[in-house]
Amino acid sequence: MGTVTIGVSIAVPEPHGSQLQQLRAGFGDAAAHGIPTHVTLLPPTEVEDGALPAIEAHLTEVAAAGRAFPMRLSGTGTFRPLSPVVFVQVAEGAEACTWLQKQVRDASGPVARELQFPYHPHVTVAHGIDEAAMDRAYEELADYEARWPCTGFALYEQGADGVWRKLREYAFGGAAVVPPQGSSAAVEQGSTAH
């Protein structure tokens, strides 16, 4: 048995997701196309591949206890100088995201883990690029706004190619959906507080 790197996140739906992903690539973030736009609930976490059934069962339980909530993105923020990240802020839905990520990482569950930084829900738009490009991302998206009803989250796996692919979606109320082959979505590559 080997290990796999997984993550759990809330996808930013279309057209917002592709728009922010294209902007991220335009700022010079080479990882942008392997990381579709999202709000992280569980950062990249290495697990035994045999643990996936227990993780999937746990996520089904978390989703069953969840309820749809409004999400609104508004304006920008940064974790600099602590971490080289510029993000779009979660202006509405942050409390629900915080509750969900605590449930996902619950000490009694199969993916219990501590975070390197306090949890702060956000959507990364620039990570690890030069300072001028980070400044440009921060300024150009300062007036950014998007809203949608969040109805669930998904489990992702990072491939050997560095691209994150969706394994399953979990709708609030308990339904789990396996996506068709070839679909992909992502969580923050190499980030811990995002």
Coordinates of N, CA, C and O in Angstrom, one line a residue:
M1 N 0.8 -1.2 0.0 CA 0.0 0.0 0.0 C 0.9 1.2 0.0 O 1.9 1.3 0.7
G2 N 0.4 2.2 -0.7 CA 1.1 3.5 -0.8 C 0.4 4.6 -0.1 O -0.6 4.4 0.6
T3 N 0.8 5.8 -0.3 CA 0.2 7.0 0.2 C -0.4 7.8 -0.9 O 0.1 7.8 -2.1
V4 N -1.3 8.6 -0.6 CA -1.9 9.6 -1.5 C -2.0 10.9 -0.8 O -2.1 11.0 0.4
T5 N -2.0 12.0 -1.6 CA -2.2 13.3 -1.0 C -3.6 13.8 -1.3 O -4.0 13.8 -2.5
I6 N -4.4 14.0 -0.3 CA -5.7 14.5 -0.5 C -6.0 15.9 0.1 O -5.1 16.4 0.8
G7 N -7.1 16.4 -0.3 CA -7.6 17.7 0.3 C -9.1 17.7 0.2 O -9.7 16.9 -0.6
V8 N -9.7 18.6 1.0 CA -11.1 18.8 0.9 C -11.4 20.3 0.7 O -10.8 21.1 1.4
S9 N -12.3 20.6 -0.2 CA -12.5 22.0 -0.4 C -13.9 22.3 -1.0 O -14.6 21.3 -1.4
I10 N -14.3 23.5 -1.0 CA -15.5 24.0 -1.6 C -15.1 24.6 -2.9 O -14.3 25.6 -2.9
A11 N -15.6 24.1 -4.0 CA -15.3 24.7 -5.3 C -16.0 26.0 -5.5 O -17.2 26.2 -5.1
V12 N -15.4 27.0 -6.1 CA -16.0 28.2 -6.5 C -16.7 27.9 -7.8 O -16.0 27.5 -8.8
P13 N -18.0 28.0 -7.9 CA -18.7 27.6 -9.2 C -18.4 28.6 -10.3 O -17.9 29.7 -10.2
E14 N -18.9 28.1 -11.5 CA -18.8 28.9 -12.7 C -19.8 30.0 -12.7 O -20.9 29.8 -12.1
P15 N -19.5 31.1 -13.3 CA -18.3 31.4 -14.1 C -17.2 31.9 -13.2 O -16.1 32.1 -13.7
H16 N -17.4 32.1 -12.0 CA -16.4 32.7 -11.1 C -15.1 31.9 -11.0 O -14.0 32.4 -11.0
G17 N -15.3 30.6 -10.9 CA -14.1 29.7 -10.7 C -13.1 29.9 -11.9 O -11.9 30.1 -11.6
S18 N -13.6 29.7 -13.1 CA -12.7 29.9 -14.3 C -12.1 31.3 -14.4 O -10.9 31.5 -14.7
Q19 N -12.9 32.2 -14.1 CA -12.5 33.6 -14.2 C -11.3 33.9 -13.2 O -10.3 34.4 -13.6
L20 N -11.5 33.5 -12.0 CA -10.4 33.7 -11.0 C -9.2 32.8 -11.3 O -8.0 33.2 -11.1
Q21 N -9.4 31.6 -11.9 CA -8.3 30.7 -12.2 C -7.5 31.4 -13.4 O -6.2 31.4 -13.3
Q22 N -8.2 32.0 -14.4 CA -7.5 32.6 -15.5 C -6.7 33.9 -15.0 O -5.6 34.1 -15.4
L23 N -7.3 34.6 -14.1 CA -6.6 35.8 -13.5 C -5.4 35.3 -12.7 O -4.3 35.9 -12.9
R24 N -5.5 34.2 -12.0 CA -4.3 33.7 -11.2 C -3.2 33.4 -12.2 O -2.0 33.7 -11.9
A25 N -3.5 32.7 -13.3 CA -2.5 32.3 -14.3 C -1.9 33.6 -14.9 O -0.7 33.7 -15.1
G26 N -2.8 34.6 -15.1 CA -2.3 35.9 -15.7 C -1.4 36.6 -14.8 O -0.5 37.4 -15.3
F27 N -1.5 36.4 -13.5 CA -0.5 37.1 -12.6 C 0.8 36.4 -12.5 O 1.7 36.8 -11.9
G28 N 0.9 35.2 -13.2 CA 2.2 34.5 -13.3 C 2.3 33.3 -12.4 O 3.4 32.8 -12.2
D29 N 1.2 32.9 -11.8 CA 1.2 31.7 -10.9 C 1.1 30.5 -11.7 O 0.0 30.1 -12.2
A30 N 2.2 29.8 -11.9 CA 2.3 28.6 -12.8 C 1.5 27.5 -12.3 O 1.1 26.6 -13.1
A31 N 1.1 27.4 -11.0 CA 0.3 26.3 -10.5 C -1.2 26.5 -10.8 O -1.9 25.6 -10.5
A32 N -1.6 27.6 -11.3 CA -3.0 28.0 -11.4 C -3.8 26.9 -12.1 O -4.9 26.6 -11.7
H33 N -3.3 26.4 -13.2 CA -4.1 25.5 -14.0 C -4.2 24.1 -13.4 O -5.1 23.3 -13.8
G34 N -3.4 23.8 -12.4 CA -3.6 22.5 -11.7 C -4.4 22.7 -10.4 O -4.6 21.7 -9.7
I35 N -4.8 23.9 -10.2 CA -5.5 24.2 -8.9 C -6.8 25.0 -9.2 O -6.7 26.2 -9.1
P36 N -7.8 24.4 -9.7 CA -9.0 25.2 -9.9 C -9.5 25.9 -8.6 O -9.1 25.5 -7.5
T37 N -10.2 26.9 -8.7 CA -10.5 27.8 -7.7 C -11.4 27.2 -6.6 O -12.4 26.6 -6.8
H38 N -11.0 27.5 -5.3 CA -11.7 26.8 -4.2 C -11.5 27.5 -2.9 O -10.6 28.4 -2.8
V39 N -12.2 27.1 -1.9 CA -12.0 27.5 -0.5 C -11.6 26.2 0.3 O -12.4 25.2 0.3
T40 N -10.4 26.1 0.8 CA -9.9 24.9 1.4 C -10.6 24.6 2.8 O -10.8 25.5 3.6
L41 N -11.0 23.3 3.0 CA -11.5 22.8 4.3 C -10.4 21.9 4.9 O -10.3 21.9 6.1
L42 N -9.7 21.2 4.1 CA -8.6 20.3 4.6 C -7.4 20.6 3.6 O -7.5 20.2 2.5
P43 N -6.3 21.1 4.1 CA -5.2 21.4 3.3 C -4.5 20.1 2.8 O -4.9 19.0 3.4
P44 N -3.6 20.1 1.9 CA -3.0 18.9 1.4 C -2.5 18.0 2.6 O -1.8 18.5 3.4
T45 N -2.9 16.8 2.6 CA -2.7 15.8 3.7 C -2.4 14.5 3.1 O -3.1 13.9 2.3
E46 N -1.2 13.9 3.5 CA -0.8 12.6 3.0 C -1.5 11.5 3.9 O -1.4 11.6 5.1
V47 N -2.1 10.6 3.2 CA -2.8 9.5 3.9 C -2.4 8.2 3.2 O -2.0 8.1 2.1
E48 N -2.6 7.1 4.0 CA -2.5 5.7 3.3 C -3.7 5.6 2.4 O -4.8 5.9 2.7
D49 N -3.4 5.0 1.2 CA -4.5 4.9 0.2 C -5.6 4.0 0.8 O -6.8 4.1 0.4
G50 N -5.2 3.1 1.6 CA -6.2 2.2 2.2 C -7.2 2.9 3.2 O -8.2 2.3 3.6
A51 N -6.8 4.1 3.6 CA -7.7 4.9 4.5 C -8.8 5.6 3.8 O -9.7 6.1 4.4
L52 N -8.8 5.6 2.5 CA -9.8 6.4 1.7 C -11.2 6.0 2.0 O -12.1 6.9 2.2
P53 N -11.6 4.7 2.1 CA -13.0 4.4 2.4 C -13.4 5.0 3.8 O -14.5 5.5 3.9
A54 N -12.6 5.0 4.8 CA -12.9 5.5 6.1 C -13.1 7.0 6.0 O -14.0 7.7 6.6
I55 N -12.2 7.7 5.2 CA -12.3 9.1 5.0 C -13.5 9.5 4.3 O -14.2 10.4 4.7
E56 N -13.9 8.7 3.2 CA -15.1 9.0 2.5 C -16.3 8.8 3.4 O -17.3 9.6 3.3
A57 N -16.3 7.8 4.2 CA -17.5 7.6 5.2 C -17.6 8.8 6.1 O -18.7 9.3 6.4
H58 N -16.4 9.3 6.6 CA -16.4 10.4 7.5 C -16.9 11.7 6.9 O -17.8 12.4 7.4
L59 N -16.5 11.9 5.6 CA -17.0 13.1 4.9 C -18.5 13.0 4.6 O -19.2 14.0 4.6
T60 N -19.0 11.8 4.4 CA -20.4 11.7 4.2 C -21.2 12.1 5.4 O -22.2 12.8 5.4
E61 N -20.6 11.7 6.6 CA -21.3 12.1 7.9 C -21.2 13.6 8.1 O -22.2 14.2 8.5
V62 N -20.0 14.2 7.8 CA -19.9 15.7 7.9 C -20.9 16.4 7.0 O -21.6 17.3 7.4
A63 N -21.0 15.9 5.8 CA -22.0 16.6 4.8 C -23.4 16.4 5.3 O -24.2 17.3 5.1
A64 N -23.7 15.2 5.8 CA -25.1 14.9 6.3 C -25.5 15.9 7.4 O -26.7 16.3 7.5
A65 N -24.5 16.4 8.2 CA -24.8 17.4 9.3 C -24.8 18.8 8.8 O -25.2 19.7 9.5
G66 N -24.3 19.0 7.5 CA -24.2 20.4 7.0 C -25.5 20.8 6.3 O -26.4 20.0 6.0
R67 N -25.7 22.1 6.2 CA -26.8 22.7 5.5 C -26.3 23.8 4.6 O -25.3 24.4 4.8
A68 N -27.0 24.0 3.5 CA -26.6 25.0 2.5 C -26.5 26.4 3.2 O -27.2 26.7 4.1
F69 N -25.6 27.2 2.7 CA -25.4 28.5 3.3 C -24.9 29.5 2.1 O -24.3 29.0 1.2
P70 N -25.2 30.8 2.3 CA -24.7 31.7 1.3 C -23.2 32.0 1.4 O -22.7 32.1 2.5
M71 N -22.6 32.0 0.2 CA -21.1 32.4 0.2 C -21.0 33.6 -0.6 O -21.7 33.8 -1.7
R72 N -20.2 34.5 -0.1 CA -20.0 35.8 -0.8 C -18.5 36.1 -0.7 O -17.9 36.1 0.4
L73 N -17.9 36.4 -1.9 CA -16.5 36.8 -1.9 C -16.5 38.3 -2.2 O -17.3 38.8 -3.0
S74 N -15.6 39.0 -1.5 CA -15.5 40.4 -1.7 C -14.1 41.0 -1.3 O -13.7 40.8 -0.2
G75 N -13.5 41.6 -2.3 CA -12.2 42.3 -2.0 C -11.1 41.3 -1.8 O -11.2 40.1 -1.9
T76 N -9.9 41.9 -1.5 CA -8.7 41.1 -1.4 C -8.1 41.2 0.0 O -8.4 42.1 0.8
G77 N -7.2 40.2 0.2 CA -6.4 40.2 1.5 C -5.1 39.5 1.2 O -4.8 39.0 0.0
T78 N -4.2 39.5 2.1 CA -2.9 38.8 1.9 C -2.4 38.2 3.2 O -2.8 38.7 4.3
F79 N -1.6 37.2 3.1 CA -1.0 36.6 4.3 C 0.5 37.0 4.4 O 1.3 36.6 5.2
R80 N 0.9 37.9 3.5 CA 2.3 38.4 3.5 C 2.5 39.2 4.7 O 1.6 39.9 5.2
P81 N 3.7 39.3 5.4 CA 4.9 38.6 4.9 C 5.0 37.1 5.5 O 6.0 36.4 5.1
L82 N 4.0 36.7 6.3 CA 4.1 35.3 6.8 C 4.1 34.3 5.8 O 4.8 33.3 5.9
S83 N 3.3 34.4 4.7 CA 3.1 33.4 3.7 C 2.9 34.2 2.4 O 2.1 35.2 2.4
P84 N 3.5 33.8 1.3 CA 3.4 34.6 0.0 C 2.1 34.4 -0.7 O 2.1 33.7 -1.8
V85 N 1.0 34.8 -0.2 CA -0.3 34.6 -0.7 C -1.1 35.9 -0.8 O -1.2 36.6 0.2
V86 N -1.8 36.1 -1.9 CA -2.8 37.1 -2.0 C -4.1 36.3 -2.3 O -4.2 35.3 -3.1
F87 N -5.2 36.8 -1.7 CA -6.5 36.0 -1.8 C -7.7 37.0 -1.9 O -7.6 38.2 -1.6
V88 N -8.8 36.4 -2.4 CA -10.1 37.1 -2.4 C -10.7 36.6 -1.1 O -10.7 35.4 -0.7
Q89 N -11.3 37.6 -0.3 CA -11.8 37.3 1.0 C -13.2 36.7 0.9 O -14.0 37.0 0.1
V90 N -13.4 35.8 1.9 CA -14.8 35.2 2.1 C -15.5 36.2 3.0 O -15.2 36.2 4.2
A91 N -16.4 37.0 2.4 CA -17.1 38.0 3.2 C -18.3 37.5 3.9 O -18.8 38.0 4.9
E92 N -18.9 36.4 3.3 CA -20.1 35.8 3.9 C -19.9 34.3 3.8 O -19.5 33.8 2.7
G93 N -20.2 33.5 4.8 CA -20.0 32.1 4.8 C -18.8 31.6 5.5 O -18.5 30.4 5.7
A94 N -18.0 32.5 6.1 CA -16.7 32.2 6.8 C -17.0 31.3 8.0 O -16.3 30.3 8.3
E95 N -18.1 31.7 8.8 CA -18.4 30.9 10.0 C -18.7 29.4 9.6 O -18.3 28.5 10.3
A96 N -19.5 29.3 8.5 CA -19.9 27.9 8.1 C -18.7 27.1 7.6 O -18.5 26.0 7.9
C97 N -17.8 27.8 6.9 CA -16.5 27.2 6.4 C -15.7 26.7 7.6 O -15.1 25.6 7.6
T98 N -15.6 27.6 8.6 CA -14.8 27.3 9.8 C -15.4 26.1 10.5 O -14.7 25.2 11.0
W99 N -16.7 26.0 10.7 CA -17.4 24.9 11.3 C -17.1 23.6 10.5 O -16.7 22.6 11.1
L100 N -17.2 23.7 9.2 CA -17.0 22.5 8.3 C -15.6 22.0 8.5 O -15.4 20.8 8.6
Q101 N -14.6 22.8 8.4 CA -13.2 22.4 8.4 C -12.9 21.7 9.8 O -12.1 20.8 9.9
K102 N -13.5 22.2 10.9 CA -13.3 21.6 12.2 C -13.9 20.2 12.2 O -13.3 19.3 12.8
Q103 N -15.1 20.0 11.5 CA -15.7 18.7 11.5 C -14.8 17.7 10.7 O -14.6 16.6 11.0
V104 N -14.3 18.2 9.5 CA -13.5 17.4 8.7 C -12.2 16.9 9.4 O -11.8 15.8 9.3
R105 N -11.6 17.8 10.2 CA -10.3 17.5 10.9 C -10.6 17.0 12.3 O -9.6 17.0 13.1
D106 N -11.8 16.7 12.7 CA -12.1 16.3 14.0 C -11.1 15.3 14.6 O -10.8 14.3 13.9
A107 N -10.7 15.5 15.8 CA -9.7 14.6 16.4 C -10.2 13.1 16.4 O -9.3 12.2 16.5
S108 N -11.5 12.8 16.4 CA -11.9 11.4 16.4 C -12.0 10.9 15.0 O -12.3 9.7 14.8
G109 N -11.8 11.7 14.0 CA -11.9 11.2 12.6 C -10.7 10.7 12.0 O -9.6 10.8 12.6
P110 N -10.7 10.2 10.7 CA -9.6 9.6 10.0 C -8.6 10.6 9.5 O -7.5 10.2 9.0
V111 N -8.9 11.9 9.5 CA -8.0 12.9 9.0 C -7.7 14.0 10.0 O -7.6 15.2 9.7
A112 N -7.6 13.6 11.2 CA -7.3 14.6 12.3 C -5.9 15.1 12.1 O -5.0 14.4 11.8
R113 N -5.8 16.4 12.1 CA -4.5 17.0 12.0 C -4.5 18.5 12.5 O -5.6 19.1 12.5
E114 N -3.4 18.9 12.9 CA -3.2 20.3 13.3 C -2.9 21.2 12.1 O -2.3 20.6 11.1
L115 N -3.2 22.4 12.1 CA -2.8 23.3 11.0 C -1.6 24.1 11.4 O -1.4 24.4 12.6
Q116 N -0.8 24.5 10.4 CA 0.4 25.3 10.7 C 0.0 26.7 11.1 O 0.7 27.3 11.8
F117 N -1.1 27.2 10.5 CA -1.6 28.6 10.8 C -3.1 28.5 11.2 O -3.7 27.5 10.8
P118 N -3.6 29.4 11.9 CA -5.0 29.4 12.2 C -5.8 29.4 10.9 O -5.4 30.0 9.9
Y119 N -7.0 28.7 10.9 CA -7.8 28.6 9.7 C -8.4 30.0 9.4 O -8.9 30.7 10.2
H120 N -8.3 30.3 8.1 CA -8.9 31.6 7.6 C -9.4 31.3 6.2 O -8.6 31.2 5.2
P121 N -10.7 31.1 6.0 CA -11.3 30.8 4.7 C -11.0 31.9 3.7 O -11.2 33.1 4.0
H122 N -10.6 31.5 2.5 CA -10.3 32.5 1.5 C -10.1 31.7 0.1 O -10.1 30.5 0.1
V123 N -10.0 32.5 -0.9 CA -9.7 32.0 -2.3 C -8.4 32.5 -2.8 O -8.3 33.7 -3.1
T124 N -7.4 31.7 -2.9 CA -6.1 32.2 -3.3 C -6.1 32.6 -4.8 O -6.6 31.9 -5.6
V125 N -5.5 33.8 -5.1 CA -5.4 34.2 -6.4 C -3.9 34.5 -6.8 O -3.7 34.7 -8.0
A126 N -3.0 34.3 -5.9 CA -1.6 34.4 -6.2 C -0.8 33.8 -5.1 O -1.1 34.0 -3.9
H127 N 0.1 32.9 -5.4 CA 0.9 32.2 -4.4 C 2.3 32.0 -4.9 O 2.6 31.4 -5.9
G128 N 3.3 32.5 -4.1 CA 4.7 32.3 -4.3 C 5.2 32.9 -5.6 O 6.2 32.4 -6.2
I129 N 4.6 34.0 -6.1 CA 5.1 34.7 -7.2 C 5.8 36.0 -6.8 O 5.9 36.3 -5.6
D130 N 6.4 36.7 -7.8 CA 7.2 37.9 -7.4 C 6.3 38.9 -6.8 O 5.1 39.0 -7.0
E131 N 6.9 39.8 -6.0 CA 6.2 40.8 -5.2 C 5.4 41.7 -6.0 O 4.2 42.1 -5.7
A132 N 5.9 42.1 -7.2 CA 5.2 43.1 -8.0 C 3.9 42.4 -8.6 O 2.8 43.1 -8.6
A133 N 3.9 41.2 -8.9 CA 2.8 40.4 -9.4 C 1.8 40.2 -8.3 O 0.6 40.3 -8.5
M134 N 2.3 40.0 -7.0 CA 1.4 39.8 -5.9 C 0.7 41.2 -5.6 O -0.5 41.2 -5.4
D135 N 1.4 42.3 -5.7 CA 0.8 43.6 -5.5 C -0.3 43.8 -6.6 O -1.4 44.4 -6.3
R136 N 0.0 43.4 -7.8 CA -1.0 43.6 -8.9 C -2.3 42.8 -8.7 O -3.4 43.3 -8.8
A137 N -2.1 41.6 -8.2 CA -3.3 40.7 -7.9 C -4.1 41.4 -6.8 O -5.3 41.4 -6.9
Y138 N -3.4 41.9 -5.8 CA -4.1 42.5 -4.7 C -4.9 43.7 -5.1 O -6.0 43.9 -4.7
E139 N -4.3 44.5 -6.0 CA -4.9 45.8 -6.4 C -6.0 45.5 -7.4 O -7.1 46.1 -7.4
E140 N -5.8 44.6 -8.4 CA -6.7 44.4 -9.5 C -8.0 43.7 -9.0 O -9.1 43.9 -9.7
L141 N -7.9 43.0 -8.0 CA -9.1 42.3 -7.5 C -9.7 42.9 -6.2 O -10.6 42.3 -5.6
A142 N -9.3 44.1 -5.9 CA -9.8 44.8 -4.7 C -11.3 45.0 -4.7 O -11.9 45.0 -3.7
D143 N -11.9 45.1 -5.9 CA -13.3 45.3 -6.0 C -14.1 44.1 -6.4 O -15.3 44.1 -6.8
Y144 N -13.4 42.9 -6.4 CA -14.0 41.7 -6.8 C -15.2 41.3 -5.9 O -15.1 41.4 -4.7
E145 N -16.3 40.8 -6.6 CA -17.5 40.4 -5.8 C -18.0 39.1 -6.5 O -18.1 39.1 -7.8
A146 N -18.4 38.1 -5.8 CA -19.1 36.9 -6.3 C -20.0 36.4 -5.2 O -19.6 36.5 -4.0
R147 N -21.1 35.7 -5.5 CA -21.9 35.1 -4.5 C -22.6 33.9 -5.1 O -22.8 33.8 -6.3
W148 N -22.9 32.9 -4.2 CA -23.6 31.7 -4.7 C -24.0 30.9 -3.4 O -23.5 31.1 -2.3
P149 N -25.0 30.0 -3.6 CA -25.3 29.2 -2.4 C -24.4 28.0 -2.3 O -24.2 27.2 -3.3
C150 N -23.7 27.8 -1.2 CA -22.8 26.6 -1.1 C -23.7 25.4 -0.6 O -24.4 25.5 0.4
T151 N -23.7 24.4 -1.4 CA -24.5 23.2 -1.1 C -23.7 22.0 -0.8 O -24.3 20.9 -0.7
G152 N -22.4 22.1 -0.7 CA -21.6 20.9 -0.4 C -20.1 21.2 -0.6 O -19.7 22.3 -0.7
F153 N -19.3 20.1 -0.5 CA -17.9 20.2 -0.7 C -17.4 18.9 -1.4 O -18.2 18.1 -1.8
A154 N -16.1 18.8 -1.6 CA -15.6 17.7 -2.4 C -14.3 17.2 -1.8 O -13.5 18.0 -1.2
L155 N -13.9 15.9 -2.1 CA -12.7 15.3 -1.8 C -11.8 15.3 -3.0 O -12.3 14.9 -4.1
Y156 N -10.6 15.7 -2.9 CA -9.7 15.7 -4.1 C -8.4 14.9 -3.8 O -8.0 14.8 -2.6
E157 N -7.7 14.5 -4.9 CA -6.5 13.8 -4.8 C -5.5 14.5 -5.7 O -5.8 14.8 -6.9
Q158 N -4.2 14.7 -5.2 CA -3.2 15.3 -6.1 C -2.5 14.2 -6.9 O -2.0 13.2 -6.3
G159 N -2.5 14.3 -8.2 CA -1.8 13.3 -9.1 C -0.3 13.5 -9.1 O 0.2 14.5 -8.6
A160 N 0.4 12.5 -9.6 CA 1.8 12.6 -9.8 C 2.2 13.8 -10.6 O 3.4 14.3 -10.5
D161 N 1.3 14.3 -11.4 CA 1.6 15.5 -12.3 C 1.4 16.8 -11.5 O 1.5 17.9 -12.1
G162 N 1.0 16.7 -10.2 CA 0.8 17.9 -9.5 C -0.6 18.5 -9.6 O -1.0 19.5 -8.9
V163 N -1.4 17.9 -10.4 CA -2.8 18.4 -10.7 C -3.7 17.7 -9.7 O -3.6 16.5 -9.4
W164 N -4.7 18.5 -9.1 CA -5.7 18.0 -8.2 C -6.9 17.6 -8.9 O -7.4 18.4 -9.7
R165 N -7.4 16.4 -8.6 CA -8.6 15.9 -9.3 C -9.7 15.5 -8.2 O -9.3 14.9 -7.2
K166 N -10.9 15.8 -8.6 CA -12.0 15.5 -7.7 C -12.3 14.0 -7.7 O -12.4 13.4 -8.7
L167 N -12.4 13.5 -6.5 CA -12.7 12.1 -6.3 C -14.2 11.9 -6.0 O -14.9 11.0 -6.6
R168 N -14.8 12.7 -5.1 CA -16.2 12.7 -4.8 C -16.7 14.0 -4.4 O -16.0 14.8 -3.8
E169 N -18.0 14.3 -4.7 CA -18.6 15.5 -4.1 C -19.6 15.0 -3.0 O -20.1 13.9 -3.1
Y170 N -19.7 15.9 -2.0 CA -20.6 15.6 -0.9 C -21.6 16.7 -0.7 O -21.2 17.8 -0.4
A171 N -22.8 16.4 -1.0 CA -23.9 17.4 -0.9 C -24.4 17.5 0.5 O -24.5 16.4 1.2
F172 N -24.7 18.6 1.0 CA -25.2 18.7 2.4 C -26.5 17.9 2.4 O -27.3 18.0 1.5
G173 N -26.7 17.2 3.5 CA -27.9 16.3 3.6 C -27.5 14.9 3.4 O -28.3 14.0 3.6
G174 N -26.2 14.7 3.0 CA -25.7 13.3 3.0 C -25.5 12.6 1.6 O -24.9 11.6 1.6
A175 N -25.9 13.2 0.5 CA -25.7 12.5 -0.8 C -24.2 12.7 -1.2 O -23.7 13.8 -1.2
A176 N -23.6 11.6 -1.7 CA -22.3 11.6 -2.2 C -22.4 11.3 -3.7 O -23.1 10.4 -4.1
V177 N -21.6 12.1 -4.5 CA -21.7 11.9 -5.9 C -20.3 11.6 -6.4 O -19.3 12.4 -6.1
V178 N -20.1 10.6 -7.2 CA -18.8 10.3 -7.8 C -18.8 11.0 -9.2 O -19.7 10.8 -10.0
P179 N -17.8 11.9 -9.4 CA -17.8 12.7 -10.7 C -17.4 11.8 -11.9 O -16.8 10.7 -11.7
P180 N -17.8 12.2 -13.1 CA -17.4 11.4 -14.3 C -15.9 11.5 -14.4 O -15.2 12.4 -14.0
Q181 N -15.3 10.5 -15.1 CA -13.9 10.4 -15.3 C -13.5 11.7 -16.1 O -14.2 12.1 -17.0
G182 N -12.3 12.2 -15.8 CA -11.8 13.3 -16.6 C -12.1 14.6 -16.0 O -11.6 15.6 -16.4
S183 N -13.0 14.7 -15.0 CA -13.3 16.0 -14.4 C -12.2 16.3 -13.4 O -11.6 15.4 -12.9
S184 N -11.9 17.5 -13.1 CA -10.9 17.8 -12.2 C -11.3 19.1 -11.4 O -11.9 20.0 -12.0
A185 N -10.8 19.2 -10.2 CA -10.9 20.4 -9.4 C -9.8 20.3 -8.4 O -9.0 19.3 -8.4
A186 N -9.6 21.3 -7.6 CA -8.4 21.3 -6.8 C -8.4 22.0 -5.5 O -9.3 22.7 -5.2
V187 N -7.4 21.7 -4.7 CA -7.1 22.3 -3.5 C -5.8 23.0 -3.5 O -5.0 22.6 -4.4
E188 N -5.5 23.8 -2.6 CA -4.2 24.6 -2.6 C -3.0 23.7 -2.6 O -2.8 22.9 -1.6
Q189 N -2.2 23.7 -3.6 CA -1.0 22.9 -3.6 C 0.0 23.5 -2.6 O 0.4 24.6 -2.7
G190 N 0.5 22.7 -1.7 CA 1.5 23.0 -0.8 C 1.2 24.1 0.2 O 2.0 24.6 0.9
S191 N -0.1 24.5 0.4 CA -0.4 25.5 1.3 C -0.9 24.8 2.6 O -1.4 23.7 2.6
T192 N -0.8 25.5 3.7 CA -1.2 24.9 4.9 C -2.3 25.7 5.6 O -3.1 25.1 6.4
A193 N -2.4 27.0 5.4 CA -3.4 27.8 6.1 C -4.5 28.2 5.1 O -5.3 29.1 5.4
H194 N -4.5 27.6 4.0 CA -5.4 28.2 2.9 C -6.5 27.3 2.7 O -6.9 26.6 2.0

